[in-house]
PDB file of C-alpha atoms in Angstrom:
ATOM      1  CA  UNK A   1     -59.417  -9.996  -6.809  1.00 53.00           C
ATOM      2  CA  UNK A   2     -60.692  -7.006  -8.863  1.00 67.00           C
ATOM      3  CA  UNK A   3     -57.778  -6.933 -11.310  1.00 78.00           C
ATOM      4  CA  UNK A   4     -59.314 -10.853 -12.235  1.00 82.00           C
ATOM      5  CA  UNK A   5     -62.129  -9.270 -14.086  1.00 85.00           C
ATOM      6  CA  UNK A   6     -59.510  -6.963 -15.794  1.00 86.00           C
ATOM      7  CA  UNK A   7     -57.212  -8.918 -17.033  1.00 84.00           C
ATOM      8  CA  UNK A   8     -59.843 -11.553 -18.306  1.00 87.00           C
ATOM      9  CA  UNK A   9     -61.144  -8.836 -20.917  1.00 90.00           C
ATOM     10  CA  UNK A  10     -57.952  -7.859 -21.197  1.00 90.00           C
ATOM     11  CA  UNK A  11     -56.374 -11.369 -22.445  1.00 90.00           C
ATOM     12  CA  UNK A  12     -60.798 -11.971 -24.152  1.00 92.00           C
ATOM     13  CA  UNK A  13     -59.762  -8.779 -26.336  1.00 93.00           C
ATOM     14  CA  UNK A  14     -56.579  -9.867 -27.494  1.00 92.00           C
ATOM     15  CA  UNK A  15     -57.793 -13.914 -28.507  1.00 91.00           C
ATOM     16  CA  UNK A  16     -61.145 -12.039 -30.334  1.00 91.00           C
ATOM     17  CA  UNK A  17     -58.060 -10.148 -32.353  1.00 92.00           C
ATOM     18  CA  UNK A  18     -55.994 -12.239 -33.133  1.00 90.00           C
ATOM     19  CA  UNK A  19     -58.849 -15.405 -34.029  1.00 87.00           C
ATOM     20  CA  UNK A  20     -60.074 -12.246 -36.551  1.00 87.00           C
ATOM     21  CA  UNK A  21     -56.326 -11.188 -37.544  1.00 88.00           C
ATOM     22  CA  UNK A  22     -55.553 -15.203 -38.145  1.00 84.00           C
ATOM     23  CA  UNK A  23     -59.278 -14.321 -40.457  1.00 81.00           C
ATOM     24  CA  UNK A  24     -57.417 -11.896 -42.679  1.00 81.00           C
ATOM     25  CA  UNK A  25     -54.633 -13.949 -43.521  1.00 74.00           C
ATOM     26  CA  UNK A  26     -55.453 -15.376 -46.837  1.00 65.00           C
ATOM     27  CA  UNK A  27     -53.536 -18.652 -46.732  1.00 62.00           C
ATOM     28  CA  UNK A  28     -54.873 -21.789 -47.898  1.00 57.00           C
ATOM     29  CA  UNK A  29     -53.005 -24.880 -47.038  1.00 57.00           C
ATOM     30  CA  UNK A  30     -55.174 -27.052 -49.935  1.00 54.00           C
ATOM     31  CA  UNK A  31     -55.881 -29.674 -46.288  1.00 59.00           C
ATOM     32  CA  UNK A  32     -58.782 -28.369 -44.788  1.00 59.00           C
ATOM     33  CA  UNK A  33     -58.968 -27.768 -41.123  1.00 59.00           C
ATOM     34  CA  UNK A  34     -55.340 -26.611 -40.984  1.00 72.00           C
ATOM     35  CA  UNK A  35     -54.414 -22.982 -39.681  1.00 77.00           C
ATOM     36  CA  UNK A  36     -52.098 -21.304 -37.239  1.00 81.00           C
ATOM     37  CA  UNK A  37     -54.258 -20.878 -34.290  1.00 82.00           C
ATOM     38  CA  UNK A  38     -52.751 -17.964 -33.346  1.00 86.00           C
ATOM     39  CA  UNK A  39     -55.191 -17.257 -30.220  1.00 87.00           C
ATOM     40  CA  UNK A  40     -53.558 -20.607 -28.735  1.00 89.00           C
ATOM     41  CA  UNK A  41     -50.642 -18.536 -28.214  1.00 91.00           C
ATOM     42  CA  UNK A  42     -52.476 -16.648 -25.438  1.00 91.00           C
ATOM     43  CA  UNK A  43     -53.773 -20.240 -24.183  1.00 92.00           C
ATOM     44  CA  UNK A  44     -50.361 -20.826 -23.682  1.00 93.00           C
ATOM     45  CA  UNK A  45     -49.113 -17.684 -21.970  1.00 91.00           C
ATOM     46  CA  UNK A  46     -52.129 -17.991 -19.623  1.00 90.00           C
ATOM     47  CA  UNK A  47     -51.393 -21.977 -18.968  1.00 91.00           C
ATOM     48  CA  UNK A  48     -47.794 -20.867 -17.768  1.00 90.00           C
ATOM     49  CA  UNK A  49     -48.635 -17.027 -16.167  1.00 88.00           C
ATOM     50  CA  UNK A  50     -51.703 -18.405 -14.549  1.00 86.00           C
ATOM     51  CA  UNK A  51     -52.934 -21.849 -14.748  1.00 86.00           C
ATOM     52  CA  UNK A  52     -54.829 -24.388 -16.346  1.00 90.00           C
ATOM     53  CA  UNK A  53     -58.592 -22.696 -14.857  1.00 90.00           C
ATOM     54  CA  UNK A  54     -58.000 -19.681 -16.039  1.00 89.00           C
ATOM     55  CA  UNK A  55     -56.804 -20.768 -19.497  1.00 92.00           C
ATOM     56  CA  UNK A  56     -59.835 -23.262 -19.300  1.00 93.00           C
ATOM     57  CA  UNK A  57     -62.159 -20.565 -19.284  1.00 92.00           C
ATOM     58  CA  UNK A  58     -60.168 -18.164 -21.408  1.00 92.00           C
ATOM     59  CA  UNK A  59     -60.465 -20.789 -24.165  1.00 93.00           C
ATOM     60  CA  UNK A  60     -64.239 -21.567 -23.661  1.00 93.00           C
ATOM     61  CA  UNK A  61     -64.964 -17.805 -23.625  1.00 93.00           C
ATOM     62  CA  UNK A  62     -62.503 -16.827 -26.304  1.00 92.00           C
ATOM     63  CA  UNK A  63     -64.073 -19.871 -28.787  1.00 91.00           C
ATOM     64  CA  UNK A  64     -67.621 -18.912 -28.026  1.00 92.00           C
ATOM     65  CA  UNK A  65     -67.695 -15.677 -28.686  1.00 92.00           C
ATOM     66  CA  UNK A  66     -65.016 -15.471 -32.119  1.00 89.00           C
ATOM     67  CA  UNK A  67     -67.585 -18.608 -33.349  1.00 88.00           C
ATOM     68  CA  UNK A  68     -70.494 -16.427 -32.966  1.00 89.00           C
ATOM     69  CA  UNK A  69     -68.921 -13.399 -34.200  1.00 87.00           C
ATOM     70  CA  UNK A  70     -66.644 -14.644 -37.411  1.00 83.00           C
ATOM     71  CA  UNK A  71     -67.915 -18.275 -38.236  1.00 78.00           C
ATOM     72  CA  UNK A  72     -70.786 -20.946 -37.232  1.00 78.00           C
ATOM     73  CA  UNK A  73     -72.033 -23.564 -34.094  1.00 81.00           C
ATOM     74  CA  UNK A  74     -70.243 -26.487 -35.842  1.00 78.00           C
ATOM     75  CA  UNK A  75     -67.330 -24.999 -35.789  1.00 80.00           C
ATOM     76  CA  UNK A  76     -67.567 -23.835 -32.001  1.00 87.00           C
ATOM     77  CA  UNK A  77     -68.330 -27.447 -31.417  1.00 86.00           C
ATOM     78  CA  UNK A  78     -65.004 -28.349 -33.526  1.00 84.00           C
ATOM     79  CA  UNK A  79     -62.732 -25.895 -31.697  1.00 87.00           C
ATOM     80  CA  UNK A  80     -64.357 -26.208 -28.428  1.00 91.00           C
ATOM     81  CA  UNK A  81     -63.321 -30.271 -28.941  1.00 90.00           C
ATOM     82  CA  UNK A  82     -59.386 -29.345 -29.970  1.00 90.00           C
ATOM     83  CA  UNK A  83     -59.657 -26.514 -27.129  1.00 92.00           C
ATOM     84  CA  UNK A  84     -60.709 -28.536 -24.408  1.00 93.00           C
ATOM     85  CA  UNK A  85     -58.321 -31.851 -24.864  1.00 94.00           C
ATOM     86  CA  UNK A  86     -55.460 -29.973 -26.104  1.00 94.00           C
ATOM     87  CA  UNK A  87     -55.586 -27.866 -22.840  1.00 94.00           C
ATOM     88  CA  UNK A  88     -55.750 -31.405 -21.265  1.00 94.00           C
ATOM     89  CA  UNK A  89     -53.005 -32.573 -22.991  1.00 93.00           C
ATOM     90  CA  UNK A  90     -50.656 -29.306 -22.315  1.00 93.00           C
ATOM     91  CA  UNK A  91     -51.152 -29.114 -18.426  1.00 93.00           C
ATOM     92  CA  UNK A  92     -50.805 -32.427 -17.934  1.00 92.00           C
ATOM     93  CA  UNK A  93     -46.856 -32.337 -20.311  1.00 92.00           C
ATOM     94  CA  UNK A  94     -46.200 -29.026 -18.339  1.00 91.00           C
ATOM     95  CA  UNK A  95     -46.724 -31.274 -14.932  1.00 90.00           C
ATOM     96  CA  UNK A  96     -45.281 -34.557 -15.761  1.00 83.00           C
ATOM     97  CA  UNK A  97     -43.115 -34.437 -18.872  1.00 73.00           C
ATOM     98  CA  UNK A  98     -39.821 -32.957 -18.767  1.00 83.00           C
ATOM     99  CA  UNK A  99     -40.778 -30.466 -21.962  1.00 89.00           C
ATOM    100  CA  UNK A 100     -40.155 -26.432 -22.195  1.00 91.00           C
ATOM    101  CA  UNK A 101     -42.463 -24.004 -23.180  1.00 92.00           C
ATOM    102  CA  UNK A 102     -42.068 -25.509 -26.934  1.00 92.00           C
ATOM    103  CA  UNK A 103     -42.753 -29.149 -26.518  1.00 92.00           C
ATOM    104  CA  UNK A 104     -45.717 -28.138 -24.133  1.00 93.00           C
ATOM    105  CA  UNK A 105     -46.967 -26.340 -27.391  1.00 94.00           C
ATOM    106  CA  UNK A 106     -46.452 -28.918 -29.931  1.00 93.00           C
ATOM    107  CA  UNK A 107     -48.472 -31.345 -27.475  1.00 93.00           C
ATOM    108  CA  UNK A 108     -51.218 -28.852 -27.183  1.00 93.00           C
ATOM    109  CA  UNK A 109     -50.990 -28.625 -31.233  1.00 92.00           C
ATOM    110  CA  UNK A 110     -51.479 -32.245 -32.010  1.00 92.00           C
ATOM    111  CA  UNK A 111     -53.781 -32.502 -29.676  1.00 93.00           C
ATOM    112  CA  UNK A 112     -55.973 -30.140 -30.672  1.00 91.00           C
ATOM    113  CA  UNK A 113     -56.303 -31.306 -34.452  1.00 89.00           C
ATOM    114  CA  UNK A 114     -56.753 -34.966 -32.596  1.00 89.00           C
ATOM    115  CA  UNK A 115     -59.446 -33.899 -30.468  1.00 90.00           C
ATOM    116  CA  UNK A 116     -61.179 -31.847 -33.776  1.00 86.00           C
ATOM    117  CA  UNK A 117     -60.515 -35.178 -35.764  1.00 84.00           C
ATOM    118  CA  UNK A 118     -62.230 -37.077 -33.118  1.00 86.00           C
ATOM    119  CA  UNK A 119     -65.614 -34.979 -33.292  1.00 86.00           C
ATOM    120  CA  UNK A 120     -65.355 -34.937 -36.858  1.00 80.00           C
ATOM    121  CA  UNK A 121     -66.076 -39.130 -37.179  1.00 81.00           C
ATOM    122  CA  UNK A 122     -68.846 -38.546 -34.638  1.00 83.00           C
ATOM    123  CA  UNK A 123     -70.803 -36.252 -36.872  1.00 78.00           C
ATOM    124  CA  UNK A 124     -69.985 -37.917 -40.116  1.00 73.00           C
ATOM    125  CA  UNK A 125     -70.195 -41.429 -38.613  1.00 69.00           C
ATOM    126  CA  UNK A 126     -67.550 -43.104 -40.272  1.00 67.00           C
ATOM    127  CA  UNK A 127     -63.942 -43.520 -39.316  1.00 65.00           C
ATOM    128  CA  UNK A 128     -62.820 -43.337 -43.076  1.00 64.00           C
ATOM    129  CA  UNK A 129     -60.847 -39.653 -42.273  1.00 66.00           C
ATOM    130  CA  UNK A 130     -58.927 -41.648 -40.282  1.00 66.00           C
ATOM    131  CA  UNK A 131     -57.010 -41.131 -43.981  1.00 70.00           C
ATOM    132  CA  UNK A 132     -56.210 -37.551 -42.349  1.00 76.00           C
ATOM    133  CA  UNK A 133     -54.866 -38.459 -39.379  1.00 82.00           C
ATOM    134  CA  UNK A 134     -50.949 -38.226 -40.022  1.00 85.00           C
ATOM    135  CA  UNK A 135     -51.703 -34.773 -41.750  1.00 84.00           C
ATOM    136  CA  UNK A 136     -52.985 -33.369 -39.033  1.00 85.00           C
ATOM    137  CA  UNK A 137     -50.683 -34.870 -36.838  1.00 89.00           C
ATOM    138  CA  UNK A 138     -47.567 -33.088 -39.008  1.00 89.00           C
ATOM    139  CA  UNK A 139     -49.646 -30.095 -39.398  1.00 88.00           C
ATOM    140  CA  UNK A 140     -49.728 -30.384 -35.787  1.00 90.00           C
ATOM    141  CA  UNK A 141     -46.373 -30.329 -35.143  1.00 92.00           C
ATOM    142  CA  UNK A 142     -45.662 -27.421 -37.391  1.00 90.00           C
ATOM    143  CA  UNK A 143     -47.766 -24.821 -35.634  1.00 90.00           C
ATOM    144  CA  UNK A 144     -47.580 -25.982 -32.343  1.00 92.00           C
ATOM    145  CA  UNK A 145     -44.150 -25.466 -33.028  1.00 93.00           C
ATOM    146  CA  UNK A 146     -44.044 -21.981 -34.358  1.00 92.00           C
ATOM    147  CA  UNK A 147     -47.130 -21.021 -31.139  1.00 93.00           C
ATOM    148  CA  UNK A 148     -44.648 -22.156 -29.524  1.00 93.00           C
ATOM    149  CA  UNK A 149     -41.931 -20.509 -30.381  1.00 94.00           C
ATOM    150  CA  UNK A 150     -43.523 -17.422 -29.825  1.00 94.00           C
ATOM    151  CA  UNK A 151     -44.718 -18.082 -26.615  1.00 93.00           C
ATOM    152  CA  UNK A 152     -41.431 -18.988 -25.191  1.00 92.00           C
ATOM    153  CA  UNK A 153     -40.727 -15.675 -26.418  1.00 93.00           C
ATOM    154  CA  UNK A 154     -43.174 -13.725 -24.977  1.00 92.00           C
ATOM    155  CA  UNK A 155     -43.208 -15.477 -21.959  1.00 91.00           C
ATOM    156  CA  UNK A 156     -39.354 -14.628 -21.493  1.00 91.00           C
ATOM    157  CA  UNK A 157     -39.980 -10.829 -22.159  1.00 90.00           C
ATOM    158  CA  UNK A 158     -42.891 -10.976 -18.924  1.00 86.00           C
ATOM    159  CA  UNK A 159     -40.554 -12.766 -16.570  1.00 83.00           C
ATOM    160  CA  UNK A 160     -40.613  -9.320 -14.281  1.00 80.00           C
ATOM    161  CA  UNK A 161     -45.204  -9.346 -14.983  1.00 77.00           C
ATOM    162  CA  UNK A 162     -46.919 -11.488 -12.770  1.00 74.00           C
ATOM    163  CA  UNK A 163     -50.290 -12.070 -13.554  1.00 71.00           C
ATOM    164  CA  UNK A 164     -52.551 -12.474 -10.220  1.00 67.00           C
ATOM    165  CA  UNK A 165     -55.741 -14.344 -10.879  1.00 63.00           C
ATOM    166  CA  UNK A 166     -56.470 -15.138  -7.289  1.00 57.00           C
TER     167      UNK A 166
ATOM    168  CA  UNK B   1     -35.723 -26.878 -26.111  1.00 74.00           C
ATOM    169  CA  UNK B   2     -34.984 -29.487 -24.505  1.00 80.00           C
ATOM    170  CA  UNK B   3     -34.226 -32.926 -25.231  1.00 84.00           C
ATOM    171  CA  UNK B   4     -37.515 -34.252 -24.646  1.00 86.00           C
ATOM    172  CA  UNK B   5     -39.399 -31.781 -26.931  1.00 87.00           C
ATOM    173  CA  UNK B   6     -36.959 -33.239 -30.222  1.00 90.00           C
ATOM    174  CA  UNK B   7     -38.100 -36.693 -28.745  1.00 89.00           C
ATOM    175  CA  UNK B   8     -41.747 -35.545 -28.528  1.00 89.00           C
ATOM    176  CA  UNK B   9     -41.592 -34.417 -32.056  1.00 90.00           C
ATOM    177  CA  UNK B  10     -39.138 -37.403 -33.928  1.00 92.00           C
ATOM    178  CA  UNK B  11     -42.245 -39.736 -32.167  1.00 91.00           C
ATOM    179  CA  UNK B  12     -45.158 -37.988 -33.689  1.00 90.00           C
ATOM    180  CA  UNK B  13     -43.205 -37.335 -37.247  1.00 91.00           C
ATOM    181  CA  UNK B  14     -42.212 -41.148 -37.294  1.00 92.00           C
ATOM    182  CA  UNK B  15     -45.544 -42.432 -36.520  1.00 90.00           C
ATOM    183  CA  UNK B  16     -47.240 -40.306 -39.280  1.00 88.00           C
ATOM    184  CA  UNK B  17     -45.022 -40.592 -42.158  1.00 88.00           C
ATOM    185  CA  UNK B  18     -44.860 -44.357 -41.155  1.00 88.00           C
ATOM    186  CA  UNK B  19     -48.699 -44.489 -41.125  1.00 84.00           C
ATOM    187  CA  UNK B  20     -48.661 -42.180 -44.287  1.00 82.00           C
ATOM    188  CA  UNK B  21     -46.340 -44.470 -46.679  1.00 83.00           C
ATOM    189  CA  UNK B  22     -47.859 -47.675 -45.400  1.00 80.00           C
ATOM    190  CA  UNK B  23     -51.272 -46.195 -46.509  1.00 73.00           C
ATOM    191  CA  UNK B  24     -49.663 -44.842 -50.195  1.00 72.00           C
ATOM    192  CA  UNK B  25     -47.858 -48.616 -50.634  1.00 73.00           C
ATOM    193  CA  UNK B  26     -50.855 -50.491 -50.434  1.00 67.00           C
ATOM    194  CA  UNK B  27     -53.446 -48.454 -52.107  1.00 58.00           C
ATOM    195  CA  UNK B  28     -53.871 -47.912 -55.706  1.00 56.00           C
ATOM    196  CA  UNK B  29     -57.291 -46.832 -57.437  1.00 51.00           C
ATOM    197  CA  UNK B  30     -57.794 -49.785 -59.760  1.00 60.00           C
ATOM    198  CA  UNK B  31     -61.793 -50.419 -60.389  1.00 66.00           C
ATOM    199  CA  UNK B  32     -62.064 -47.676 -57.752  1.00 75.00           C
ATOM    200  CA  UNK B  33     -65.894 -47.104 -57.097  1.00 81.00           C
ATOM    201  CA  UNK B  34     -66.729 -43.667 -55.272  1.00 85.00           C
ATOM    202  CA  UNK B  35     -68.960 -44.016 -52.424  1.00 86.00           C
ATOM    203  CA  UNK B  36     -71.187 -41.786 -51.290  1.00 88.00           C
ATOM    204  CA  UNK B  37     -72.755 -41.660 -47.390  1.00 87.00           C
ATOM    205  CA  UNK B  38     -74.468 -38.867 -45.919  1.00 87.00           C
ATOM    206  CA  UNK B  39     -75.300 -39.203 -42.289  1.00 83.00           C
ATOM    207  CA  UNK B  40     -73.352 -42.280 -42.129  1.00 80.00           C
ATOM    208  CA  UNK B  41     -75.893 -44.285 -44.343  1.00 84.00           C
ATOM    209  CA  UNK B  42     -75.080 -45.332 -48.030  1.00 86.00           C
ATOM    210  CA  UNK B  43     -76.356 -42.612 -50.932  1.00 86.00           C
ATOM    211  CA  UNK B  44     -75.018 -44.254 -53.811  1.00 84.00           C
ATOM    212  CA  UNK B  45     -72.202 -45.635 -55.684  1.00 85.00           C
ATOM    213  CA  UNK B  46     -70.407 -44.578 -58.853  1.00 86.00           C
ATOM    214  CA  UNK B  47     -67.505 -45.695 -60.966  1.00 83.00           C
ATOM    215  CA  UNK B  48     -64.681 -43.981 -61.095  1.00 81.00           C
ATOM    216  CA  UNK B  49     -63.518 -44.573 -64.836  1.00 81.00           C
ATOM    217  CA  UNK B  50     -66.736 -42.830 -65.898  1.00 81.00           C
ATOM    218  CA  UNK B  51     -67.284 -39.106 -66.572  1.00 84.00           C
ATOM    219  CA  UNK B  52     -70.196 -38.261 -64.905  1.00 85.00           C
ATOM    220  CA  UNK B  53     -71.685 -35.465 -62.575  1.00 87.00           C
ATOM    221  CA  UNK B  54     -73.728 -36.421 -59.724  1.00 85.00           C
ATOM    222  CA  UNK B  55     -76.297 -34.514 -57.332  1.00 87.00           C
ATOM    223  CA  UNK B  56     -76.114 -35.086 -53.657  1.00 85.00           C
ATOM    224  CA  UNK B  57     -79.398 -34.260 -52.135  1.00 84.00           C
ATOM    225  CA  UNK B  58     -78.950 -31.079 -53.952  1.00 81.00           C
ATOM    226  CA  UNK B  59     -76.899 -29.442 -51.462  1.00 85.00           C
ATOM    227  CA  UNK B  60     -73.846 -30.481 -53.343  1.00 85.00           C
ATOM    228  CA  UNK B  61     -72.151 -31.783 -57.011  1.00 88.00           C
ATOM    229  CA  UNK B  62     -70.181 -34.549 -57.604  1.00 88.00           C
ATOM    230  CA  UNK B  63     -67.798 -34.685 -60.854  1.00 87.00           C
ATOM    231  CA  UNK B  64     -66.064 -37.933 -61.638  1.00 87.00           C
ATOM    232  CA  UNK B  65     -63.404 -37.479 -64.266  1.00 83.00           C
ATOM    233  CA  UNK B  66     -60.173 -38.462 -65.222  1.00 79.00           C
ATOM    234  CA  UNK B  67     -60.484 -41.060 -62.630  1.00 78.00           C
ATOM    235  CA  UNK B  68     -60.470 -38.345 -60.133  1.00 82.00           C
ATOM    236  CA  UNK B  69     -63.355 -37.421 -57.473  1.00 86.00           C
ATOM    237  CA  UNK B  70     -64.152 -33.346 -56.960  1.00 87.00           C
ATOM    238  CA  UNK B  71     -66.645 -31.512 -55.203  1.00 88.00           C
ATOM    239  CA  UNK B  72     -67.185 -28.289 -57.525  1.00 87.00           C
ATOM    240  CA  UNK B  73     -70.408 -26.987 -55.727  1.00 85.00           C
ATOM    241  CA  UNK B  74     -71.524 -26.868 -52.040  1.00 85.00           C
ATOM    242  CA  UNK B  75     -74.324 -24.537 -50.595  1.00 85.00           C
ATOM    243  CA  UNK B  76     -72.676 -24.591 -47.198  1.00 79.00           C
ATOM    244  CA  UNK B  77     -71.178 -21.228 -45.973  1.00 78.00           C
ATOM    245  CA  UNK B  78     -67.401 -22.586 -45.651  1.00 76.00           C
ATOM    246  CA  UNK B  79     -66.493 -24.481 -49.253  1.00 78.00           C
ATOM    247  CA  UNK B  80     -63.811 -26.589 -47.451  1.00 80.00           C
ATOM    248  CA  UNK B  81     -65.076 -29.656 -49.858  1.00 81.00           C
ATOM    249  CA  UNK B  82     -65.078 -27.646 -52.746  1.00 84.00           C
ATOM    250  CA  UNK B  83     -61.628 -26.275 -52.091  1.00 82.00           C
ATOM    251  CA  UNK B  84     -60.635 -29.718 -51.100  1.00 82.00           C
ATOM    252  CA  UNK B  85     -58.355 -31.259 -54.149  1.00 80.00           C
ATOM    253  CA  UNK B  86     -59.618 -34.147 -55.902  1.00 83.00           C
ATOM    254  CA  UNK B  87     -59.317 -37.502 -54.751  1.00 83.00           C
ATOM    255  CA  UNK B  88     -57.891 -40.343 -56.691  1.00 79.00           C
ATOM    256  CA  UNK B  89     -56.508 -42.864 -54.322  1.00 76.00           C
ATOM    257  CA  UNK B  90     -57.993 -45.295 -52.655  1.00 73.00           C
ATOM    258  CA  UNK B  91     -59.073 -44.749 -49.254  1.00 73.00           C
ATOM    259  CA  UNK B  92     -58.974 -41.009 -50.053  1.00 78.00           C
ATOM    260  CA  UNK B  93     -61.899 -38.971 -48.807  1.00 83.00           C
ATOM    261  CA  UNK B  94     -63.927 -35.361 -49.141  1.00 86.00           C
ATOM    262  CA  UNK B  95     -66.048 -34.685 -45.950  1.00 83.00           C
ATOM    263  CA  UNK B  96     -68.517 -31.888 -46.484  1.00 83.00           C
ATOM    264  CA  UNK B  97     -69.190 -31.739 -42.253  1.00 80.00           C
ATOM    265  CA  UNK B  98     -72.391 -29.064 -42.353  1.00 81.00           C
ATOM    266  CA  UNK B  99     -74.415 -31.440 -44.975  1.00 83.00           C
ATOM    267  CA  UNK B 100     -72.581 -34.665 -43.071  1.00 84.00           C
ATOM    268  CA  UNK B 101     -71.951 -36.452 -47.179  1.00 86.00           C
ATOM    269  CA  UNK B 102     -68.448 -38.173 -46.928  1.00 87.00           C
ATOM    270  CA  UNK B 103     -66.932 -38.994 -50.947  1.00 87.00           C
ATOM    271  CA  UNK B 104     -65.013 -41.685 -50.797  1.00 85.00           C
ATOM    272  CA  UNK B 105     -62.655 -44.283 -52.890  1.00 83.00           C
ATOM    273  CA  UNK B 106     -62.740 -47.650 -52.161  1.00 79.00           C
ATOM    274  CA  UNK B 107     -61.620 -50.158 -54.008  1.00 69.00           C
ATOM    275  CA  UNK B 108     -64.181 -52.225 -56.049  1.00 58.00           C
ATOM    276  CA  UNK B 109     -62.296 -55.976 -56.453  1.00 53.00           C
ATOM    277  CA  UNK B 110     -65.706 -57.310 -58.081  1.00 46.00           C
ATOM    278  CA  UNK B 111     -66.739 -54.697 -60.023  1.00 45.00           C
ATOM    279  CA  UNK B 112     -70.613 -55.477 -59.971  1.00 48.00           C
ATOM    280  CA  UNK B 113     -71.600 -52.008 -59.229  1.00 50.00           C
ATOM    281  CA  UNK B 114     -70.969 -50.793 -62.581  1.00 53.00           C
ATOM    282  CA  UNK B 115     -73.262 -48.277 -63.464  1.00 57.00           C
ATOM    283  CA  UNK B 116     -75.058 -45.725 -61.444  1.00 56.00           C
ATOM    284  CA  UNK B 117     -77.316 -46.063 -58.607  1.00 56.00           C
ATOM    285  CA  UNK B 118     -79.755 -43.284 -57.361  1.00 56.00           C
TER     286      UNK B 118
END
């Protein structure tokens, strides 16, 4: 029960670094709205070490705090949309679909830029960046891919860790 | 991987490049007319064969020119318009999301808004 508190700053730490390391990487993909999301990649560890709560909460906390430290509220309300449903999204492949660690990702990756997408038309009002919607779906693809790449990594190498949350 | 994560992927990759050349077969920019909302509501209108500069509530600049839309000036924090490349096709769009102004090409079939409007 006490190491809970631990290992939440613990994993808080790491997404603050790496949403300010993914900061400091000066590429531009000319679409806006696209990066790497690298911080998913502890969203995803967590899903599979833990469960979907505690990577609930590590999302919430980890997007409210990097917004108010390295950007603004509309984008907290952007990435707290894409968090959210893309957390929906993965659980619910890791339960019912027959997917590894990879596909799981990719879900989560689409459905993240889906969910962003979504908010987007609410605050413009207009459904015209519907135009976007196949980029983002691609551009999906493509990181939730490489997140999840990683992850499947990672997630190998901490076989022997277990990660006790209750 | 397994088999259903190449599935998962070949499904989402079909749908968008289907959705993306259906959307680059039927659209071409002929009497294109930019339009201009912010908040949803109509700002204005403007041809796209004219050179001309426009100023959106004075938060950010328009430039129409070679038959091509651009944001070159934004006084939000982020500059994802400005950086945004310019539009030409259309259907294409530029959404500046902290000033809520969406640029977009639409095609004019009667061209009766020729000029400006303000």
């Amino acid at each position: 029960m006490k190491n809970r508190i631990a290992y939440f700053g613990v994993f808080t730490a790491l997404g603050l670094i790496l949403s300010y390391v993914e900061l400091l990487i000066p590429i531009q993909f000319g679409i806006p709205g696209i990066k790497l999301g690298l911080a998913n990649l502890l969203i995803v560890i967590m899903l599979y070490k833990s469960g979907v709560k505690e990577a609930l909460l590590l999302s919430i906390v980890r997007i409210v705090l990097s917004g108010f430290m390295f950007s603004n509220m509309f984008s907290i309300i952007y990435s707290l949309a894409g968090g959210i449903l893309s957390l929906a999204v993965m659980s619910f492949f890791k339960r019912k679909g027959n997917f590894s660690v990879i596909g799981v990702s990719i879900s989560g990756g689409i459905s993240h830029n889906v969910g962003q997408l979504i908010v987007a038309m609410v605050v413009v009002n207009t459904f015209r960046i519907g135009y976007y919607f196949p980029i983002l779906l691609i551009a999906g693809v493509i990181t939730g891919l490489l997140i999840g790449i990683v992850s499947s990594e990672v997630l190998k190498r901490l076989k022997n860790i277990t990660i006790n949350m209750t | 991987m397994k088999k259903n994560d190449f599935l998962l992927i070949g499904i989402v990759l079909l749908i968008s490049f289907s959705v993306m050349g259906w959307h680059y077969l039927k659209t071409d920019s002929v009497n294109g007319i930019v339009v201009v909302t912010v908040d949803g509501e109509l700002y204005g209108t403007y041809n796209l064969h004219t050179e001309q500069t426009v100023n959106i509530q004075g938060t950010n600049t328009l430039m129409i020119k070679n038959e091509s839309a651009v944001i070159t000036n934004a006084d939000c924090p982020d500059k994802i318009c400005v950086h945004h490349k310019a539009i030409t096709r259309d259907g294409e769009s530029i959404i500046c999301l902290p000033n809520k102004i969406v640029v977009s090409i639409e095609k004019g079939e009667k061209r009766v808004l020729d000029g400006v409007t303000n």
